Coordinates of C-alpha atoms in Angstrom, one line a residue:
M1010 CA 33.2 -4.6 -32.4
S1011 CA 31.9 -6.1 -29.1
D1012 CA 30.0 -3.8 -26.5
S1013 CA 31.8 -2.3 -23.7
F1014 CA 30.3 -2.5 -20.2
D1015 CA 31.1 -1.0 -17.0
L1016 CA 30.6 -4.4 -15.3
I1017 CA 29.8 -7.9 -16.5
I1018 CA 28.2 -10.5 -14.2
R1019 CA 29.0 -14.0 -15.7
N1020 CA 28.2 -17.5 -14.5
A1021 CA 25.0 -16.6 -12.6
R1022 CA 21.6 -18.2 -12.7
G1023 CA 18.1 -16.9 -12.8
A1024 CA 15.4 -17.7 -10.2
D1025 CA 14.5 -20.6 -12.4
G1026 CA 17.9 -22.1 -12.4
A1027 CA 18.8 -21.3 -16.0
P1028 CA 22.1 -19.8 -16.8
L1029 CA 22.0 -16.0 -16.7
A1030 CA 24.6 -13.0 -17.3
A1031 CA 24.2 -9.4 -17.2
G1032 CA 26.1 -6.4 -18.5
V1033 CA 25.9 -3.1 -16.8
R1034 CA 26.4 0.3 -18.4
D1035 CA 25.8 3.8 -17.0
G1036 CA 23.9 2.7 -14.0
R1037 CA 21.4 0.4 -15.8
I1038 CA 21.0 -3.2 -17.2
A1039 CA 22.4 -2.9 -20.7
A1040 CA 22.3 -6.6 -21.5
L1041 CA 20.7 -9.7 -20.0
G1042 CA 20.6 -13.3 -21.2
P1043 CA 22.2 -16.7 -20.9
A1044 CA 25.5 -15.2 -22.1
V1045 CA 26.6 -11.6 -22.7
A1046 CA 29.2 -10.7 -25.4
G1047 CA 31.4 -7.8 -24.7
H1048 CA 34.2 -6.6 -22.6
G1049 CA 34.8 -4.8 -19.2
P1050 CA 35.4 -5.6 -15.7
E1051 CA 33.9 -9.0 -14.8
Y1052 CA 32.4 -10.7 -11.8
D1053 CA 32.2 -14.4 -11.6
A1054 CA 28.9 -15.3 -9.8
R1055 CA 29.9 -19.0 -9.5
G1056 CA 26.5 -20.2 -10.0
L1057 CA 24.7 -17.9 -7.5
T1058 CA 21.3 -16.5 -8.4
L1059 CA 21.0 -13.0 -10.0
G1060 CA 18.0 -11.0 -9.0
G1061 CA 16.7 -7.5 -8.7
G1062 CA 17.6 -5.8 -5.4
L1063 CA 15.1 -6.1 -2.6
R1064 CA 13.0 -3.1 -1.5
D1065 CA 11.4 -2.7 1.9
H1066 CA 8.1 -1.0 1.0
H1067 CA 7.3 0.1 4.5
L1068 CA 9.6 0.7 7.5
H1069 CA 10.6 3.7 9.8
L1070 CA 14.2 4.6 9.3
L1071 CA 15.2 6.8 12.2
A1072 CA 13.4 4.6 14.7
T1073 CA 15.2 1.6 13.1
A1074 CA 18.4 3.2 13.5
A1075 CA 17.6 4.3 17.1
R1076 CA 16.8 0.8 17.8
M1077 CA 20.3 -0.2 17.1
E1078 CA 21.5 2.2 19.7
S1079 CA 18.8 1.2 22.3
V1080 CA 18.2 -1.3 25.1
D1081 CA 16.2 -4.2 23.5
L1082 CA 13.4 -5.5 25.7
T1083 CA 11.7 -7.6 23.1
D1084 CA 12.6 -11.1 24.6
C1085 CA 12.0 -9.9 28.2
R1086 CA 9.2 -11.9 30.0
S1087 CA 9.3 -10.7 33.5
V1088 CA 9.8 -7.5 35.4
D1089 CA 13.0 -8.8 36.9
V1090 CA 14.4 -9.4 33.5
V1091 CA 13.4 -6.0 32.3
I1092 CA 15.0 -4.3 35.2
A1093 CA 18.2 -6.1 34.8
R1094 CA 18.3 -5.2 31.1
L1095 CA 17.6 -1.6 31.6
R1096 CA 20.2 -1.3 34.5
A1097 CA 22.8 -3.1 32.4
G1098 CA 22.1 -0.5 29.6
A1099 CA 22.5 2.5 31.7
G1100 CA 25.2 5.0 30.6
A1101 CA 26.7 8.0 32.3
P1102 CA 24.8 9.7 34.9
G1103 CA 22.2 12.3 33.5
T1104 CA 22.1 10.4 30.1
W1105 CA 18.9 8.9 28.8
V1106 CA 18.4 5.2 28.8
R1107 CA 16.2 4.5 25.7
A1108 CA 14.5 1.1 25.6
I1109 CA 12.3 -0.6 22.8
G1110 CA 10.3 -3.5 22.3
Y1111 CA 8.4 -3.6 25.9
D1112 CA 5.6 -6.2 26.0
E1113 CA 2.7 -5.0 28.0
R1114 CA 2.1 -8.5 29.2
V1115 CA 5.0 -8.1 31.6
A1116 CA 3.4 -5.5 33.8
G1117 CA 0.9 -3.6 31.7
L1118 CA 1.6 0.0 30.6
P1119 CA 3.7 1.3 33.6
D1120 CA 3.5 4.9 34.8
R1121 CA 6.3 7.1 36.0
A1122 CA 6.0 5.7 39.6
T1123 CA 6.4 2.1 38.4
L1124 CA 9.3 3.1 36.1
D1125 CA 11.1 4.7 39.0
H1126 CA 11.3 1.3 40.8
W1127 CA 12.8 -0.1 37.5
L1128 CA 15.3 2.7 37.1
A1129 CA 15.4 5.9 39.1
D1130 CA 18.8 7.5 38.6
R1131 CA 18.8 8.0 34.9
P1132 CA 16.1 9.6 32.7
L1133 CA 14.3 6.6 31.0
R1134 CA 12.1 6.2 28.1
V1135 CA 10.6 3.0 27.1
Q1136 CA 8.8 2.3 23.9
D1137 CA 6.1 -0.4 23.9
R1138 CA 6.0 -3.1 21.2
T1139 CA 3.5 -1.5 19.1
G1140 CA 5.5 1.7 18.9
G1141 CA 2.4 3.7 19.9
Y1142 CA 3.6 4.6 23.5
W1143 CA 6.5 6.1 25.1
L1144 CA 6.8 5.5 28.8
L1145 CA 8.9 7.8 31.0
N1146 CA 10.1 7.7 34.6
S1147 CA 10.0 10.7 36.9
A1148 CA 13.6 11.8 35.8
G1149 CA 12.4 11.6 32.3
V1150 CA 9.2 13.5 32.9
T1151 CA 11.1 16.4 34.6
L1152 CA 13.0 16.9 31.4
L1153 CA 9.7 17.6 29.5
G1154 CA 9.5 21.1 31.1
E1155 CA 6.5 22.9 32.2
A1156 CA 2.9 22.8 31.0
P1157 CA 1.1 23.2 28.8
F1158 CA 1.3 19.7 27.2
P1159 CA -0.3 18.4 24.1
A1160 CA -3.0 15.7 24.1
C1161 CA -0.5 13.1 23.5
V1162 CA 0.7 13.4 27.0
E1163 CA -1.4 11.6 29.6
L1164 CA -1.9 13.5 32.8
G1165 CA -2.4 12.1 36.3
A1166 CA -4.8 13.5 39.1
D1167 CA -2.3 16.0 39.9
E1168 CA -2.5 17.4 36.4
R1169 CA 1.1 16.4 35.8
P1170 CA 2.3 14.0 33.2
N1171 CA 1.8 10.5 34.4
G1172 CA 4.8 9.2 32.2
R1173 CA 2.8 7.9 29.3
I1174 CA 2.9 9.5 25.9
W1175 CA 0.6 8.3 23.1
R1176 CA 1.9 8.8 19.4
G1177 CA 3.9 11.9 20.4
D1178 CA 7.2 10.9 18.8
A1179 CA 7.8 14.3 17.0
W1180 CA 6.8 16.4 20.0
L1181 CA 8.9 14.2 22.4
R1182 CA 12.0 14.6 20.2
D1183 CA 11.4 18.2 19.9
R1184 CA 11.1 18.6 23.6
I1185 CA 14.0 16.6 24.7
G1186 CA 16.3 17.6 22.0
A1187 CA 17.4 14.1 21.2
A1188 CA 20.0 13.8 18.5
P1189 CA 19.0 11.9 15.5
P1190 CA 20.6 8.4 15.2
S1191 CA 23.2 7.5 12.7
L1192 CA 21.9 5.6 9.6
A1193 CA 25.2 4.6 8.2
A1194 CA 25.2 1.3 10.1
L1195 CA 21.8 0.6 9.1
G1196 CA 22.5 1.2 5.5
E1197 CA 25.4 -1.1 5.7
K1198 CA 23.3 -3.8 7.3
F1199 CA 20.7 -3.5 4.5
V1200 CA 23.2 -3.9 1.5
K1201 CA 24.4 -7.1 3.1
W1202 CA 20.9 -8.3 2.8
G1203 CA 20.6 -7.1 -0.8
V1204 CA 18.2 -4.2 0.1
T1205 CA 18.7 -1.5 -2.6
G1206 CA 15.6 0.6 -1.9
V1207 CA 13.5 1.6 1.1
T1208 CA 10.2 3.5 1.7
D1209 CA 10.0 5.4 5.0
A1210 CA 6.4 5.3 6.1
G1211 CA 6.4 8.1 8.8
A1212 CA 3.1 9.8 9.0
S1213 CA 4.7 13.0 10.2
N1214 CA 7.4 13.2 7.7
G1215 CA 8.2 16.8 6.4
A1216 CA 11.1 19.0 5.4
A1217 CA 13.0 18.3 8.5
E1218 CA 12.9 14.4 8.3
A1219 CA 13.6 14.7 4.5
A1220 CA 16.8 16.7 5.5
L1221 CA 17.9 13.9 7.9
L1222 CA 17.2 11.0 5.6
S1223 CA 18.1 12.2 2.1
G1224 CA 21.5 10.8 1.1
A1225 CA 22.0 9.1 4.6
M1226 CA 22.0 5.7 3.1
P1227 CA 23.1 4.1 -0.1
Q1228 CA 19.6 2.8 -0.7
R1229 CA 17.2 4.5 -2.9
L1230 CA 14.6 6.3 -0.8
V1231 CA 10.8 6.8 -1.1
M1232 CA 9.4 9.1 1.5
M1233 CA 5.7 9.0 2.7
G1234 CA 4.6 11.8 5.0
T1235 CA 2.3 14.8 5.3
E1236 CA 0.9 17.1 2.6
A1237 CA 3.7 19.5 3.4
L1238 CA 6.5 17.1 2.5
P1239 CA 8.3 18.8 -0.4
V1240 CA 9.6 17.5 -3.6
G1241 CA 13.5 17.3 -3.0
D1242 CA 16.7 15.8 -4.1
G1243 CA 17.7 12.3 -2.7
Y1244 CA 14.4 10.8 -2.3
A1245 CA 11.2 10.2 -4.4
L1246 CA 7.9 11.8 -3.0
G1247 CA 5.6 8.8 -1.8
P1248 CA 1.9 8.8 -0.8
V1249 CA 0.4 11.1 1.9
K1250 CA 0.3 8.8 4.9
L1251 CA -3.0 8.7 7.0
L1252 CA -2.3 7.3 10.5
L1253 CA -5.7 5.8 11.6
D1254 CA -6.4 4.6 15.2
E1255 CA -9.4 2.6 15.6
N1256 CA -9.7 3.9 19.3
D1257 CA -9.8 7.6 18.1
L1258 CA -10.9 7.7 14.6
P1259 CA -11.8 11.4 13.2
P1260 CA -14.9 12.1 11.4
V1261 CA -14.7 10.2 8.0
E1262 CA -15.3 13.8 6.2
A1263 CA -12.1 14.9 7.8
V1264 CA -10.0 12.0 6.4
A1265 CA -11.8 12.4 3.1
A1266 CA -10.8 16.0 2.9
R1267 CA -7.2 15.0 3.4
I1268 CA -7.6 12.5 0.5
V1269 CA -9.0 15.2 -1.7
A1270 CA -6.1 17.7 -0.7
A1271 CA -3.6 14.8 -1.7
R1272 CA -5.3 14.5 -5.0
A1273 CA -4.8 18.2 -5.8
L1274 CA -1.0 17.7 -5.0
A1275 CA -1.1 14.7 -7.5
R1276 CA -0.1 12.4 -4.6
N1277 CA -1.6 9.1 -3.6
V1278 CA -2.6 8.4 -0.1
A1279 CA -1.6 5.3 2.1
A1280 CA -3.5 4.5 5.5
H1281 CA -2.4 2.6 8.5
C1282 CA -4.9 -0.3 8.6
V1283 CA -4.0 -2.8 11.3
T1284 CA -7.4 -3.5 12.5
L1285 CA -10.6 -4.5 10.5
G1286 CA -12.2 -1.2 11.8
E1287 CA -9.4 1.0 10.5
L1288 CA -9.7 -0.8 7.1
V1289 CA -13.4 -0.3 6.8
F1290 CA -13.1 3.3 7.9
Y1291 CA -10.5 3.8 5.3
L1292 CA -12.5 2.2 2.4
A1293 CA -15.5 4.6 3.4
A1294 CA -13.3 7.6 3.4
L1295 CA -12.0 6.8 0.0
E1296 CA -15.6 6.5 -1.3
V1297 CA -16.5 9.9 0.2
A1298 CA -13.5 11.4 -1.3
G1299 CA -14.6 10.1 -4.8
G1300 CA -12.8 6.6 -5.0
A1301 CA -9.5 5.0 -4.7
K1302 CA -6.7 5.9 -7.5
P1303 CA -4.1 3.7 -8.8
G1304 CA -1.2 3.7 -6.3
D1305 CA -3.2 4.1 -3.2
R1306 CA -2.3 1.8 -0.6
I1307 CA -3.5 -0.2 2.5
E1308 CA -0.6 -0.3 5.0
H1309 CA -0.4 -3.5 6.9
G1310 CA -3.8 -5.1 6.3
G1311 CA -3.3 -6.7 9.5
V1312 CA -7.0 -8.0 9.6
I1313 CA -8.7 -8.4 6.2
A1314 CA -12.1 -10.1 6.1
A1315 CA -12.4 -12.5 3.1
S1316 CA -15.6 -10.6 2.1
L1317 CA -13.6 -7.4 1.5
I1318 CA -10.9 -8.9 -0.9
R1319 CA -13.1 -8.4 -4.0
D1320 CA -13.8 -4.9 -3.0
I1321 CA -10.0 -4.1 -2.5
A1322 CA -9.3 -5.5 -5.8
A1323 CA -12.0 -3.7 -7.6
A1324 CA -10.8 -0.3 -6.2
G1325 CA -7.3 -1.0 -7.5
L1326 CA -5.7 -0.6 -4.0
T1327 CA -2.3 -2.0 -3.2
V1328 CA -1.8 -4.0 0.2
V1329 CA 1.7 -3.5 1.8
T1330 CA 1.8 -6.4 4.3
Q1331 CA 4.3 -7.8 6.7
P1332 CA 4.8 -11.5 6.4
N1333 CA 7.6 -11.1 8.9
F1334 CA 4.7 -10.4 11.7
I1335 CA 3.5 -14.0 11.3
H1336 CA 7.0 -15.1 12.5
D1337 CA 7.8 -12.4 14.8
R1338 CA 4.3 -12.1 16.7
G1339 CA 2.6 -15.4 15.6
D1340 CA 3.0 -17.0 18.9
R1341 CA 1.4 -14.0 20.7
Y1342 CA -1.5 -14.1 18.2
R1343 CA -2.2 -17.6 18.8
A1344 CA -2.3 -17.1 22.6
Q1345 CA -4.5 -14.0 22.3
M1346 CA -6.9 -14.5 19.3
D1347 CA -9.5 -17.0 18.6
G1348 CA -8.6 -19.6 16.2
D1349 CA -11.3 -18.6 13.5
M1350 CA -9.9 -15.1 13.5
L1351 CA -6.3 -16.0 12.8
V1352 CA -7.1 -16.9 9.1
D1353 CA -7.8 -13.1 8.5
L1354 CA -4.3 -12.1 9.7
Y1355 CA -1.7 -10.6 7.3
R1356 CA -3.4 -12.3 4.3
L1357 CA -1.1 -12.9 1.3
G1358 CA -2.0 -15.8 -1.0
S1359 CA -5.7 -15.0 -1.0
L1360 CA -5.1 -11.4 -1.8
A1361 CA -3.1 -12.3 -4.8
R1362 CA -5.4 -15.0 -6.0
G1363 CA -8.1 -12.3 -5.7
G1364 CA -6.4 -9.9 -8.0
V1365 CA -5.0 -7.6 -5.3
R1366 CA -1.5 -6.2 -5.9
V1367 CA 0.6 -6.9 -2.8
L1368 CA 4.0 -5.6 -1.8
G1369 CA 6.2 -6.5 1.4
G1370 CA 7.6 -4.4 4.1
S1371 CA 9.2 -5.1 7.5
D1372 CA 7.6 -2.1 9.5
A1373 CA 11.0 -2.1 11.1
P1374 CA 11.7 -1.4 14.0
Y1375 CA 8.4 -3.0 15.0
G1376 CA 9.3 -6.1 12.9
D1377 CA 12.5 -7.8 11.9
A1378 CA 14.2 -5.7 9.3
N1379 CA 15.9 -8.7 7.6
P1380 CA 13.8 -9.3 4.4
W1381 CA 14.9 -12.9 4.4
V1382 CA 12.9 -13.5 7.7
A1383 CA 9.7 -12.1 5.9
L1384 CA 10.5 -14.2 2.6
R1385 CA 10.7 -17.4 4.7
A1386 CA 7.6 -16.6 6.5
A1387 CA 5.7 -15.7 3.3
T1388 CA 6.4 -19.3 2.2
D1389 CA 5.7 -21.2 5.2
R1390 CA 3.5 -19.0 7.6
R1391 CA 5.3 -20.5 10.6
T1392 CA 5.6 -18.6 14.0
R1393 CA 8.8 -18.4 15.9
G1394 CA 7.6 -21.4 17.9
G1395 CA 7.1 -23.3 14.7
D1396 CA 3.2 -23.2 14.5
V1397 CA 1.4 -22.3 11.3
I1398 CA -1.1 -19.5 11.0
G1399 CA -3.1 -19.3 7.8
G1400 CA -1.3 -22.0 5.8
G1401 CA -3.6 -21.2 3.0
E1402 CA -1.9 -17.8 2.7
A1403 CA 1.6 -19.1 2.0
V1404 CA 3.0 -18.5 -1.5
G1405 CA 5.8 -19.9 -3.5
R1406 CA 9.3 -18.6 -3.4
A1407 CA 8.9 -16.7 -6.7
E1408 CA 5.7 -15.0 -5.6
A1409 CA 7.4 -14.2 -2.3
L1410 CA 10.3 -12.6 -3.9
A1411 CA 8.1 -10.6 -6.2
L1412 CA 6.8 -8.7 -3.1
Y1413 CA 10.3 -7.2 -2.6
E1414 CA 12.4 -7.6 -5.7
G1415 CA 13.0 -4.7 -8.1
P1416 CA 12.9 -5.2 -11.9
L1417 CA 15.4 -7.5 -13.6
A1418 CA 15.1 -6.2 -17.3
V1419 CA 17.2 -4.5 -19.9
G1420 CA 16.8 -0.7 -19.4
A1421 CA 16.0 -1.2 -15.7
Q1422 CA 18.2 0.6 -13.0
A1423 CA 21.2 -1.9 -12.1
D1424 CA 19.9 -2.4 -8.5
L1425 CA 20.9 -6.0 -8.3
M1426 CA 21.9 -8.8 -5.9
L1427 CA 23.7 -12.2 -6.1
Y1428 CA 22.2 -14.5 -3.5
A1429 CA 21.8 -18.1 -2.4
W1430 CA 18.5 -19.3 -0.8
P1431 CA 18.9 -23.0 0.1
D1432 CA 16.0 -25.3 -0.2
D1433 CA 16.1 -26.1 3.5
S1434 CA 12.8 -24.7 4.8
D1435 CA 14.6 -23.3 7.9
A1436 CA 17.2 -21.3 5.8
L1437 CA 17.5 -17.8 5.2
G1438 CA 19.0 -16.3 2.0
T1439 CA 22.4 -15.0 2.0
V1440 CA 23.9 -12.3 -0.4
A1441 CA 27.3 -12.2 -2.0
L1442 CA 27.0 -9.1 -4.0
T1443 CA 24.7 -6.0 -4.0
L1444 CA 24.7 -3.3 -6.7
I1445 CA 22.9 0.1 -6.6
G1446 CA 22.9 2.0 -9.8
G1447 CA 25.6 -0.2 -11.2
E1448 CA 28.0 0.4 -8.3
I1449 CA 29.1 -2.4 -6.0
V1450 CA 28.0 -1.6 -2.4
W1451 CA 28.5 -5.0 -0.9
Q1452 CA 30.5 -8.0 -1.7
T1453 CA 31.7 -11.1 0.2

């Protein structure tokens, strides 16, 4: 008697082009090979490639969903264009105008007085391109209420907020009572790209954020956060997130103490390391805390000196990089950095060759959330303008997919996609079918 399956995918191909079929039962891959003998509902792949679903290993879900509801200033290169975009995006009187992606090359980091010239009749909050600053006009500052203010709020000579708030997302959200954005549209966009799992990398994630994110999207969810982030339903508990800022680093012993505390909770640690200084500091803190453990992570690895690759590999650290930043920000890097420094940016190939485990994440909303942009950039290292940064860091398609793909093996969760990725170097992949836990969540 032949096997019964909940779904059989026939006439697919593997990444190597060979014929491939899969049988799904009880949410897992029950059969996999050139052909599957059995019966059940069938899906004709018509020669498309069958792969494990994609996983974004580093992003910020609430901020990404909010971006979809915000005025996007990413491509604005002059004050006049910024002003026009803000005023066009203004809603009803008294409602906030939320803007993201502001580039400080336009007019520096404006204070409340400057923003009043841009938009005065609505409360305005503008996030800079790094995600570190919120910039408020006077109408927005008024809604912050009265002192005292935390250290994240910059004060002017009059001891009043000057409109700049540095890494104060949680405080600002609590103070102005902003409603959380809907994650449904973001989840739908992800399944169309074949994304079946996400890791929220918020350093301040706790019980409140877990309540907002758990079950809000069809994707499997891993949550980083503070030591206080509890075990819960609807998500897997990720590493304790260490948010390091080279301009304001704490004593190394303080970070080492947090690492030790994470160990006591049986949790790994993951540190924000965009700059070389942040990376060296993190490596020192790990050493003070007794050394790295398997599963500890370097988030971003924005600048990694070649001399550190062997140390990172020996420590067993995982680097979670953003190939999409080479595309998204590469032209800015080329304009602002010396040529001999560009080779250290968002390394990929040299890390893999050096024995370092590497995963991929978008860092959305600060990078393009479409994983196919990152996959293309991993293979060609081209900027938006077409120049190449660190060509020796490019990897092949199989290696690029390994940064994001979940397992494709008998017994694994049936988180799958059917896709086409044309050979054209400019092409992005397209997805015809996405399964999560054996359930079809997207099909063309």
